[in-house]
mmCIF file of C-alpha atoms and ligand atoms in Angstrom:
data_model
loop_
_atom_site.group_PDB
_atom_site.id
_atom_site.type_symbol
_atom_site.label_atom_id
_atom_site.label_comp_id
_atom_site.label_asym_id
_atom_site.label_seq_id
_atom_site.Cartn_x
_atom_site.Cartn_y
_atom_site.Cartn_z
ATOM 1 C CA MET A 1 -46.645 151.788 150.015
ATOM 2 C CA GLY A 2 -47.203 153.988 146.985
ATOM 3 C CA GLN A 3 -47.255 151.912 143.456
ATOM 4 C CA PHE A 4 -44.130 152.682 142.434
ATOM 5 C CA GLY A 5 -42.404 151.975 145.784
ATOM 6 C CA LYS A 6 -40.449 153.835 148.192
ATOM 7 C CA VAL A 7 -41.549 156.787 147.416
ATOM 8 C CA THR A 8 -44.614 157.884 149.279
ATOM 9 C CA LYS A 9 -44.191 161.564 150.471
ATOM 10 C CA ALA A 10 -44.874 164.635 148.277
ATOM 11 C CA VAL A 11 -43.749 167.980 149.444
ATOM 12 C CA ILE A 12 -45.101 171.225 147.581
ATOM 13 C CA PRO A 13 -43.552 174.829 148.748
ATOM 14 C CA ALA A 14 -45.129 177.255 148.608
ATOM 15 C CA ALA A 15 -43.620 179.947 151.110
ATOM 16 C CA GLY A 16 -42.152 182.327 148.296
ATOM 17 C CA LEU A 17 -42.862 185.767 148.610
ATOM 18 C CA GLY A 18 -44.392 185.490 144.963
ATOM 19 C CA THR A 19 -42.780 188.879 143.665
ATOM 20 C CA ARG A 20 -43.330 188.608 140.041
ATOM 21 C CA PHE A 21 -47.392 189.040 140.889
ATOM 22 C CA LEU A 22 -47.728 191.531 142.699
ATOM 23 C CA PRO A 23 -50.136 193.624 144.009
ATOM 24 C CA ALA A 24 -52.017 190.521 143.824
ATOM 25 C CA THR A 25 -50.153 188.019 145.874
ATOM 26 C CA LYS A 26 -49.554 190.674 148.497
ATOM 27 C CA ALA A 27 -51.828 188.727 150.979
ATOM 28 C CA THR A 28 -52.728 185.837 148.765
ATOM 29 C CA PRO A 29 -50.750 183.339 148.096
ATOM 30 C CA LYS A 30 -49.576 183.266 144.145
ATOM 31 C CA GLU A 31 -50.445 179.823 145.034
ATOM 32 C CA MET A 32 -54.161 180.069 144.998
ATOM 33 C CA LEU A 33 -54.255 182.693 142.426
ATOM 34 C CA PRO A 34 -57.225 180.851 140.366
ATOM 35 C CA VAL A 35 -56.087 178.983 137.332
ATOM 36 C CA VAL A 36 -59.398 178.531 135.415
ATOM 37 C CA ASP A 37 -62.023 178.019 138.476
ATOM 38 C CA LYS A 38 -59.562 176.114 140.707
ATOM 39 C CA PRO A 39 -56.340 177.709 142.209
ATOM 40 C CA ALA A 40 -53.213 176.592 140.761
ATOM 41 C CA ILE A 41 -51.542 174.617 144.024
ATOM 42 C CA GLN A 42 -55.054 172.653 143.528
ATOM 43 C CA TYR A 43 -54.279 171.538 139.839
ATOM 44 C CA VAL A 44 -50.350 169.657 141.450
ATOM 45 C CA VAL A 45 -51.962 167.983 144.644
ATOM 46 C CA GLU A 46 -54.806 166.285 141.970
ATOM 47 C CA GLU A 47 -51.480 165.911 139.893
ATOM 48 C CA ALA A 48 -49.804 163.283 143.186
ATOM 49 C CA VAL A 49 -52.602 162.080 143.953
ATOM 50 C CA ALA A 50 -52.883 160.858 140.271
ATOM 51 C CA ALA A 51 -48.924 158.992 140.400
ATOM 52 C CA ASN A 52 -50.678 157.785 143.957
ATOM 53 C CA ILE A 53 -49.154 159.721 146.037
ATOM 54 C CA HIS A 54 -51.224 160.491 149.331
ATOM 55 C CA ASP A 55 -49.168 162.701 151.967
ATOM 56 C CA ILE A 56 -48.922 166.065 151.051
ATOM 57 C CA LEU A 57 -46.698 168.241 152.757
ATOM 58 C CA LEU A 58 -46.934 172.202 152.324
ATOM 59 C CA ILE A 59 -44.552 174.122 153.327
ATOM 60 C CA THR A 60 -46.027 177.794 153.850
ATOM 61 C CA SER A 61 -45.255 180.874 155.911
ATOM 62 C CA ARG A 62 -47.799 184.062 157.447
ATOM 63 C CA ASN A 63 -50.498 185.645 154.999
ATOM 64 C CA LYS A 64 -50.397 181.476 153.537
ATOM 65 C CA GLY A 65 -53.837 181.068 155.747
ATOM 66 C CA SER A 66 -56.038 180.355 152.661
ATOM 67 C CA LEU A 67 -53.946 177.718 151.423
ATOM 68 C CA GLU A 68 -54.687 175.190 154.809
ATOM 69 C CA ASP A 69 -58.133 176.750 154.645
ATOM 70 C CA HIS A 70 -58.721 175.202 150.939
ATOM 71 C CA PHE A 71 -58.096 171.616 151.799
ATOM 72 C CA ASP A 72 -59.656 172.164 154.793
ATOM 73 C CA ARG A 73 -64.269 171.598 155.198
ATOM 74 C CA GLY A 74 -66.182 174.667 154.725
ATOM 75 C CA PRO A 75 -69.487 173.880 157.437
ATOM 76 C CA GLU A 76 -71.430 176.909 156.502
ATOM 77 C CA LEU A 77 -70.803 176.730 152.957
ATOM 78 C CA GLU A 78 -71.477 173.574 152.770
ATOM 79 C CA GLN A 79 -75.015 173.349 154.279
ATOM 80 C CA ARG A 80 -75.918 175.903 152.692
ATOM 81 C CA LEU A 81 -75.137 174.020 149.128
ATOM 82 C CA ALA A 82 -76.781 170.995 151.029
ATOM 83 C CA ASP A 83 -79.928 172.855 151.676
ATOM 84 C CA ARG A 84 -80.204 174.378 148.154
ATOM 85 C CA GLY A 85 -79.681 170.643 146.501
ATOM 86 C CA GLU A 86 -76.713 171.966 145.022
ATOM 87 C CA THR A 87 -74.758 168.321 144.740
ATOM 88 C CA GLN A 88 -72.128 169.221 141.663
ATOM 89 C CA LYS A 89 -71.126 172.508 143.904
ATOM 90 C CA LEU A 90 -71.382 170.872 146.898
ATOM 91 C CA ALA A 91 -68.784 167.676 145.622
ATOM 92 C CA THR A 92 -66.107 170.697 144.203
ATOM 93 C CA VAL A 93 -65.732 171.682 147.975
ATOM 94 C CA SER A 94 -66.354 168.770 150.190
ATOM 95 C CA ASP A 95 -64.202 166.425 148.328
ATOM 96 C CA LEU A 96 -61.422 168.798 148.758
ATOM 97 C CA VAL A 97 -60.971 167.122 152.232
ATOM 98 C CA ASP A 98 -60.486 164.061 151.078
ATOM 99 C CA LEU A 99 -57.609 163.847 148.429
ATOM 100 C CA ALA A 100 -54.668 163.555 150.160
ATOM 101 C CA ASN A 101 -53.585 163.839 154.052
ATOM 102 C CA PHE A 102 -52.529 166.956 153.905
ATOM 103 C CA HIS A 103 -49.459 168.365 156.760
ATOM 104 C CA TYR A 104 -48.230 171.376 157.152
ATOM 105 C CA VAL A 105 -45.032 173.163 158.087
ATOM 106 C CA ARG A 106 -44.017 176.526 158.023
ATOM 107 C CA GLN A 107 -40.719 178.962 156.914
ATOM 108 C CA HIS A 108 -40.070 181.790 158.962
ATOM 109 C CA GLU A 109 -38.213 183.440 156.214
ATOM 110 C CA PRO A 110 -38.837 183.277 152.503
ATOM 111 C CA LYS A 111 -34.764 181.487 152.523
ATOM 112 C CA GLY A 112 -34.886 180.267 149.327
ATOM 113 C CA LEU A 113 -36.021 176.974 147.800
ATOM 114 C CA GLY A 114 -33.128 175.067 148.748
ATOM 115 C CA HIS A 115 -34.789 176.072 152.629
ATOM 116 C CA ALA A 116 -37.637 175.465 152.314
ATOM 117 C CA VAL A 117 -37.307 171.831 151.119
ATOM 118 C CA LEU A 118 -35.310 171.360 153.706
ATOM 119 C CA THR A 119 -37.807 172.069 156.714
ATOM 120 C CA ALA A 120 -38.929 169.163 155.329
ATOM 121 C CA ARG A 121 -36.709 167.085 156.546
ATOM 122 C CA SER A 122 -38.583 165.733 160.019
ATOM 123 C CA HIS A 123 -41.462 164.957 158.054
ATOM 124 C CA VAL A 124 -39.998 163.117 155.172
ATOM 125 C CA GLY A 125 -37.244 161.376 157.236
ATOM 126 C CA ASP A 126 -34.472 159.026 155.659
ATOM 127 C CA ALA A 127 -36.938 158.137 152.557
ATOM 128 C CA PRO A 128 -36.516 160.104 148.653
ATOM 129 C CA PHE A 129 -39.301 161.925 148.384
ATOM 130 C CA ILE A 130 -40.961 164.015 145.869
ATOM 131 C CA VAL A 131 -40.676 168.100 145.301
ATOM 132 C CA MET A 132 -43.582 169.978 143.143
ATOM 133 C CA LEU A 133 -43.358 173.520 142.633
ATOM 134 C CA GLY A 134 -46.823 175.050 142.630
ATOM 135 C CA ASP A 135 -46.488 177.705 139.987
ATOM 136 C CA ASP A 136 -45.501 174.814 137.160
ATOM 137 C CA LEU A 137 -48.659 173.116 135.946
ATOM 138 C CA ILE A 138 -48.167 169.571 134.230
ATOM 139 C CA ASP A 139 -51.148 169.089 131.852
ATOM 140 C CA GLU A 140 -53.352 166.184 133.171
ATOM 141 C CA ALA A 141 -53.169 164.519 129.740
ATOM 142 C CA THR A 142 -49.451 164.467 129.625
ATOM 143 C CA PRO A 143 -48.749 163.413 133.559
ATOM 144 C CA VAL A 144 -44.570 162.148 134.119
ATOM 145 C CA LEU A 145 -44.406 161.953 137.569
ATOM 146 C CA GLY A 146 -44.550 158.230 137.570
ATOM 147 C CA GLU A 147 -42.266 158.327 135.060
ATOM 148 C CA MET A 148 -40.112 160.059 137.592
ATOM 149 C CA LEU A 149 -40.413 157.501 140.161
ATOM 150 C CA ASN A 150 -39.432 154.373 138.068
ATOM 151 C CA VAL A 151 -36.489 156.150 137.233
ATOM 152 C CA GLN A 152 -35.609 156.790 140.293
ATOM 153 C CA GLU A 153 -36.220 153.219 140.844
ATOM 154 C CA GLU A 154 -33.493 152.174 138.732
ATOM 155 C CA PHE A 155 -31.386 154.180 139.082
ATOM 156 C CA GLY A 156 -31.514 155.099 142.228
ATOM 157 C CA GLY A 157 -30.011 158.893 143.299
ATOM 158 C CA SER A 158 -32.504 162.141 142.727
ATOM 159 C CA VAL A 159 -34.216 162.401 139.046
ATOM 160 C CA LEU A 160 -34.927 165.735 137.991
ATOM 161 C CA LEU A 161 -37.422 166.613 134.780
ATOM 162 C CA LEU A 162 -36.042 169.161 131.741
ATOM 163 C CA MET A 163 -37.505 170.946 129.287
ATOM 164 C CA GLU A 164 -35.885 172.056 126.151
ATOM 165 C CA VAL A 165 -36.490 175.855 126.025
ATOM 166 C CA PRO A 166 -35.010 178.499 123.468
ATOM 167 C CA ASP A 167 -31.459 180.138 123.924
ATOM 168 C CA ASP A 168 -33.259 183.142 124.681
ATOM 169 C CA SER A 169 -34.931 181.943 127.789
ATOM 170 C CA ILE A 170 -32.835 178.738 128.712
ATOM 171 C CA HIS A 171 -30.939 182.366 131.676
ATOM 172 C CA LEU A 172 -35.001 182.321 133.534
ATOM 173 C CA TYR A 173 -34.091 178.699 135.047
ATOM 174 C CA GLY A 174 -31.821 176.058 136.124
ATOM 175 C CA CYS A 175 -29.739 174.849 133.830
ATOM 176 C CA ALA A 176 -28.949 171.471 133.080
ATOM 177 C CA ALA A 177 -25.890 169.061 131.565
ATOM 178 C CA VAL A 178 -26.712 166.050 130.278
ATOM 179 C CA GLU A 179 -25.060 162.977 129.030
ATOM 180 C CA PRO A 180 -27.259 159.793 127.182
ATOM 181 C CA THR A 181 -28.255 156.631 129.142
ATOM 182 C CA HIS A 182 -28.647 153.009 128.243
ATOM 183 C CA ASN A 183 -32.035 154.145 128.912
ATOM 184 C CA PRO A 184 -33.172 156.588 125.220
ATOM 185 C CA HIS A 185 -35.413 157.982 127.958
ATOM 186 C CA VAL A 186 -33.180 158.788 131.131
ATOM 187 C CA VAL A 187 -29.871 160.820 130.784
ATOM 188 C CA ARG A 188 -27.295 161.769 132.817
ATOM 189 C CA VAL A 189 -27.204 164.989 134.495
ATOM 190 C CA THR A 190 -23.281 166.147 135.123
ATOM 191 C CA GLY A 191 -23.421 169.546 135.990
ATOM 192 C CA LEU A 192 -25.698 172.295 137.169
ATOM 193 C CA ILE A 193 -26.327 176.255 137.254
ATOM 194 C CA GLU A 194 -28.923 178.521 138.435
ATOM 195 C CA LYS A 195 -30.015 181.201 135.807
ATOM 196 C CA PRO A 196 -27.118 180.944 133.531
ATOM 197 C CA GLU A 197 -25.736 184.254 132.149
ATOM 198 C CA PRO A 198 -26.975 184.508 128.867
ATOM 199 C CA GLY A 199 -23.967 183.089 126.322
ATOM 200 C CA THR A 200 -22.777 180.220 129.488
ATOM 201 C CA ALA A 201 -26.019 178.022 129.368
ATOM 202 C CA PRO A 202 -23.963 174.920 128.638
ATOM 203 C CA SER A 203 -27.320 173.307 127.345
ATOM 204 C CA ASN A 204 -30.728 174.509 126.118
ATOM 205 C CA TYR A 205 -32.194 171.902 128.900
ATOM 206 C CA ALA A 206 -34.438 174.473 131.647
ATOM 207 C CA VAL A 207 -34.935 172.426 135.297
ATOM 208 C CA ILE A 208 -38.390 172.719 136.218
ATOM 209 C CA GLY A 209 -40.812 171.352 138.571
ATOM 210 C CA ARG A 210 -40.801 168.275 139.425
ATOM 211 C CA TYR A 211 -38.345 166.807 141.316
ATOM 212 C CA VAL A 212 -37.412 163.158 142.801
ATOM 213 C CA LEU A 213 -34.804 163.754 145.555
ATOM 214 C CA SER A 214 -32.880 161.349 148.399
ATOM 215 C CA PRO A 215 -32.965 162.115 150.959
ATOM 216 C CA GLU A 216 -29.089 163.022 151.135
ATOM 217 C CA ILE A 217 -30.411 166.213 149.874
ATOM 218 C CA PHE A 218 -30.955 167.357 153.818
ATOM 219 C CA ASN A 219 -27.557 166.604 154.552
ATOM 220 C CA VAL A 220 -26.079 169.059 151.436
ATOM 221 C CA LEU A 221 -28.162 171.975 152.742
ATOM 222 C CA GLN A 222 -27.695 171.831 155.801
ATOM 223 C CA GLY A 223 -24.554 173.154 155.396
ATOM 224 C CA GLN A 224 -25.046 175.420 152.250
ATOM 225 C CA GLU A 225 -24.527 178.972 151.464
ATOM 226 C CA PRO A 226 -26.707 180.815 150.092
ATOM 227 C CA GLY A 227 -25.847 181.477 146.285
ATOM 228 C CA ARG A 228 -27.526 183.265 143.459
ATOM 229 C CA GLY A 229 -29.972 186.064 145.039
ATOM 230 C CA GLY A 230 -28.516 185.478 148.421
ATOM 231 C CA GLU A 231 -30.871 182.342 148.575
ATOM 232 C CA ILE A 232 -30.620 178.483 149.401
ATOM 233 C CA GLN A 233 -30.486 177.175 146.197
ATOM 234 C CA LEU A 234 -32.140 174.117 145.664
ATOM 235 C CA THR A 235 -29.936 173.331 141.831
ATOM 236 C CA ASP A 236 -26.497 174.402 144.512
ATOM 237 C CA ALA A 237 -27.668 171.423 146.457
ATOM 238 C CA LEU A 238 -28.904 168.870 143.559
ATOM 239 C CA ALA A 239 -24.172 170.364 141.594
ATOM 240 C CA THR A 240 -22.833 169.044 145.094
ATOM 241 C CA LEU A 241 -24.544 165.214 144.536
ATOM 242 C CA VAL A 242 -24.604 165.464 140.559
ATOM 243 C CA ASP A 243 -21.011 164.694 141.780
ATOM 244 C CA ARG A 244 -21.293 162.728 145.256
ATOM 245 C CA PRO A 245 -20.842 158.675 144.936
ATOM 246 C CA ALA A 246 -23.877 157.039 144.882
ATOM 247 C CA GLU A 247 -23.055 155.177 148.282
ATOM 248 C CA HIS A 248 -23.471 158.378 149.791
ATOM 249 C CA GLY A 249 -26.495 159.532 147.727
ATOM 250 C CA GLY A 250 -25.430 161.483 145.418
ATOM 251 C CA GLY A 251 -25.945 160.896 141.550
ATOM 252 C CA VAL A 252 -29.076 162.884 139.007
ATOM 253 C CA HIS A 253 -30.465 161.519 136.580
ATOM 254 C CA ALA A 254 -33.499 163.476 134.117
ATOM 255 C CA VAL A 255 -36.022 162.881 132.587
ATOM 256 C CA ILE A 256 -36.749 165.091 129.103
ATOM 257 C CA PHE A 257 -40.482 166.323 129.261
ATOM 258 C CA LYS A 258 -42.589 166.437 126.177
ATOM 259 C CA GLY A 259 -45.779 167.415 126.997
ATOM 260 C CA LYS A 260 -47.130 170.161 128.228
ATOM 261 C CA ARG A 261 -46.971 172.439 130.743
ATOM 262 C CA TYR A 262 -48.260 175.576 132.167
ATOM 263 C CA ASP A 263 -46.087 178.269 134.199
ATOM 264 C CA THR A 264 -48.341 180.253 136.617
ATOM 265 C CA GLY A 265 -45.792 181.863 138.367
ATOM 266 C CA ASP A 266 -45.782 185.377 136.647
ATOM 267 C CA LYS A 267 -48.283 187.820 133.991
ATOM 268 C CA LEU A 268 -47.967 186.707 131.519
ATOM 269 C CA SER A 269 -47.257 183.794 131.804
ATOM 270 C CA TYR A 270 -50.066 182.761 133.965
ATOM 271 C CA ILE A 271 -52.849 184.840 131.603
ATOM 272 C CA LYS A 272 -51.923 182.665 128.713
ATOM 273 C CA SER A 273 -52.155 179.734 130.753
ATOM 274 C CA VAL A 274 -55.356 180.047 132.136
ATOM 275 C CA LEU A 275 -56.896 181.221 128.303
ATOM 276 C CA GLU A 276 -55.233 177.735 127.002
ATOM 277 C CA LEU A 277 -56.907 175.792 129.575
ATOM 278 C CA ALA A 278 -59.850 177.738 129.434
ATOM 279 C CA LEU A 279 -60.353 177.192 125.916
ATOM 280 C CA GLN A 280 -60.240 173.414 126.158
ATOM 281 C CA ARG A 281 -63.259 173.792 128.248
ATOM 282 C CA ASP A 282 -66.366 172.292 126.557
ATOM 283 C CA ASP A 283 -68.193 175.038 129.100
ATOM 284 C CA LEU A 284 -65.943 177.639 128.204
ATOM 285 C CA GLY A 285 -63.950 177.072 125.275
ATOM 286 C CA PRO A 286 -66.553 177.535 122.750
ATOM 287 C CA ALA A 287 -67.529 181.290 123.871
ATOM 288 C CA LEU A 288 -64.224 182.440 124.199
ATOM 289 C CA LYS A 289 -63.677 181.846 121.831
ATOM 290 C CA SER A 290 -65.644 183.396 119.553
ATOM 291 C CA TRP A 291 -65.575 186.637 122.087
ATOM 292 C CA LEU A 292 -61.273 186.137 121.601
ATOM 293 C CA ARG A 293 -62.467 186.004 117.596
ATOM 294 C CA THR A 294 -63.661 190.286 118.112
ATOM 295 C CA LEU A 295 -60.598 191.265 120.274
ATOM 296 C CA PRO A 296 -59.303 194.509 118.252
ATOM 297 C CA LEU A 297 -55.242 192.825 118.170
ATOM 298 C CA GLU A 298 -53.355 194.698 115.367
ATOM 299 C CA ASP A 299 -50.852 196.902 116.303
ATOM 300 C CA SER A 300 -52.422 200.804 117.350
HETATM 301 P P1 UTP B 401 -40.097 181.566 143.126
HETATM 302 O O1 UTP B 401 -39.007 181.889 142.794
HETATM 303 O O2 UTP B 401 -40.559 181.128 141.980
HETATM 304 O O3 UTP B 401 -41.134 181.714 143.918
HETATM 305 O O4 UTP B 401 -39.300 179.712 144.139
HETATM 306 P P2 UTP B 401 -41.532 183.084 144.761
HETATM 307 O O5 UTP B 401 -40.095 183.334 145.486
HETATM 308 O O6 UTP B 401 -42.692 182.972 145.660
HETATM 309 O O7 UTP B 401 -41.868 184.324 143.444
HETATM 310 P P3 UTP B 401 -40.469 185.775 142.386
HETATM 311 O O8 UTP B 401 -40.167 185.044 142.033
HETATM 312 O O9 UTP B 401 -40.640 186.543 144.526
HETATM 313 O O10 UTP B 401 -42.058 186.149 142.255
HETATM 314 C C1 UTP B 401 -39.896 178.444 143.705
HETATM 315 C C2 UTP B 401 -41.169 177.731 144.413
HETATM 316 O O11 UTP B 401 -40.391 177.995 145.243
HETATM 317 C C3 UTP B 401 -41.272 178.778 147.265
HETATM 318 C C4 UTP B 401 -42.546 179.662 146.240
HETATM 319 O O12 UTP B 401 -43.646 179.479 146.959
HETATM 320 C C5 UTP B 401 -42.912 178.742 144.904
HETATM 321 O O13 UTP B 401 -43.433 177.796 144.447
HETATM 322 N N1 UTP B 401 -40.397 179.497 148.176
HETATM 323 C C6 UTP B 401 -39.859 180.304 147.529
HETATM 324 C C7 UTP B 401 -40.458 178.510 148.936
HETATM 325 O O14 UTP B 401 -41.214 178.036 149.016
HETATM 326 N N2 UTP B 401 -39.878 179.381 150.208
HETATM 327 C C8 UTP B 401 -38.846 180.179 149.641
HETATM 328 O O15 UTP B 401 -37.858 180.820 150.248
HETATM 329 C C9 UTP B 401 -38.339 180.449 147.592
#
């Protein structure tokens, strides 16, 4: 049992094609792209572990072998570092294996995030579980997973994480219509729409990549038709749960995220994330800052 009750498992879907990041993601999973000196997915695994979740299921596909290798032993490398007495470097690689209990399942075709989540069914079983997207990083200074687990304990059903975004970018996200609850930190979700057409969004609340889901989501996904982009959308399945009574696994609530998030899924956001995180580092920040100041930034 985790510190937050019955939720003990996190699922990290990493079987997408990463088309916004081609050609880098042709043979390398986008979740393995380095963010300063760690692959993006390592931040996400560390976030789960910080919330006392140690059972991690990675959903992978062809060309994703490096994901499994990253969390496995590297005997030759470890021996070489040990022989050289490079103990700090050695710890950065050998500690990864014991970070969590890693499990893997394959999604044979990239039919969408909802379809990827469905492949987790037999591992997850009949308890609520976490889904974390590997290209959404939450700053460790503003953790939120523990709060989401507490909300799931209090309200049951499923819990989303929402972030207020400007009018001109809500069409890039799943969008939630909400109403207040007795708890000022929690809203009830009354409707959900995946990537609304500009001007039609019911709010500025974007769904970001952390979910605590009722296992009822699997029954919904099982019978669900493809939605936007021809993909089985997780947002559509959640929209069904919004209308379903609590005794049948329905009910969707959300925490409004006020912390810091880094998006690493497209090129510009990725570059910004790497720079921001590197600037915070004692070993890299000062030198990077002085170098950035020397760049010719005026429009030519
Ligand atoms: P994204 O839409 O952000 O990822 O899906 P993508 O499809 O890989 O990227 P683009 O849009 O083509 O650039 C969100 C998450 O869901 C996973 C992705 O790996 C990503 O972490 N996903 C998506 C799957 O696991 N399977 C899928 O079929 C689709």
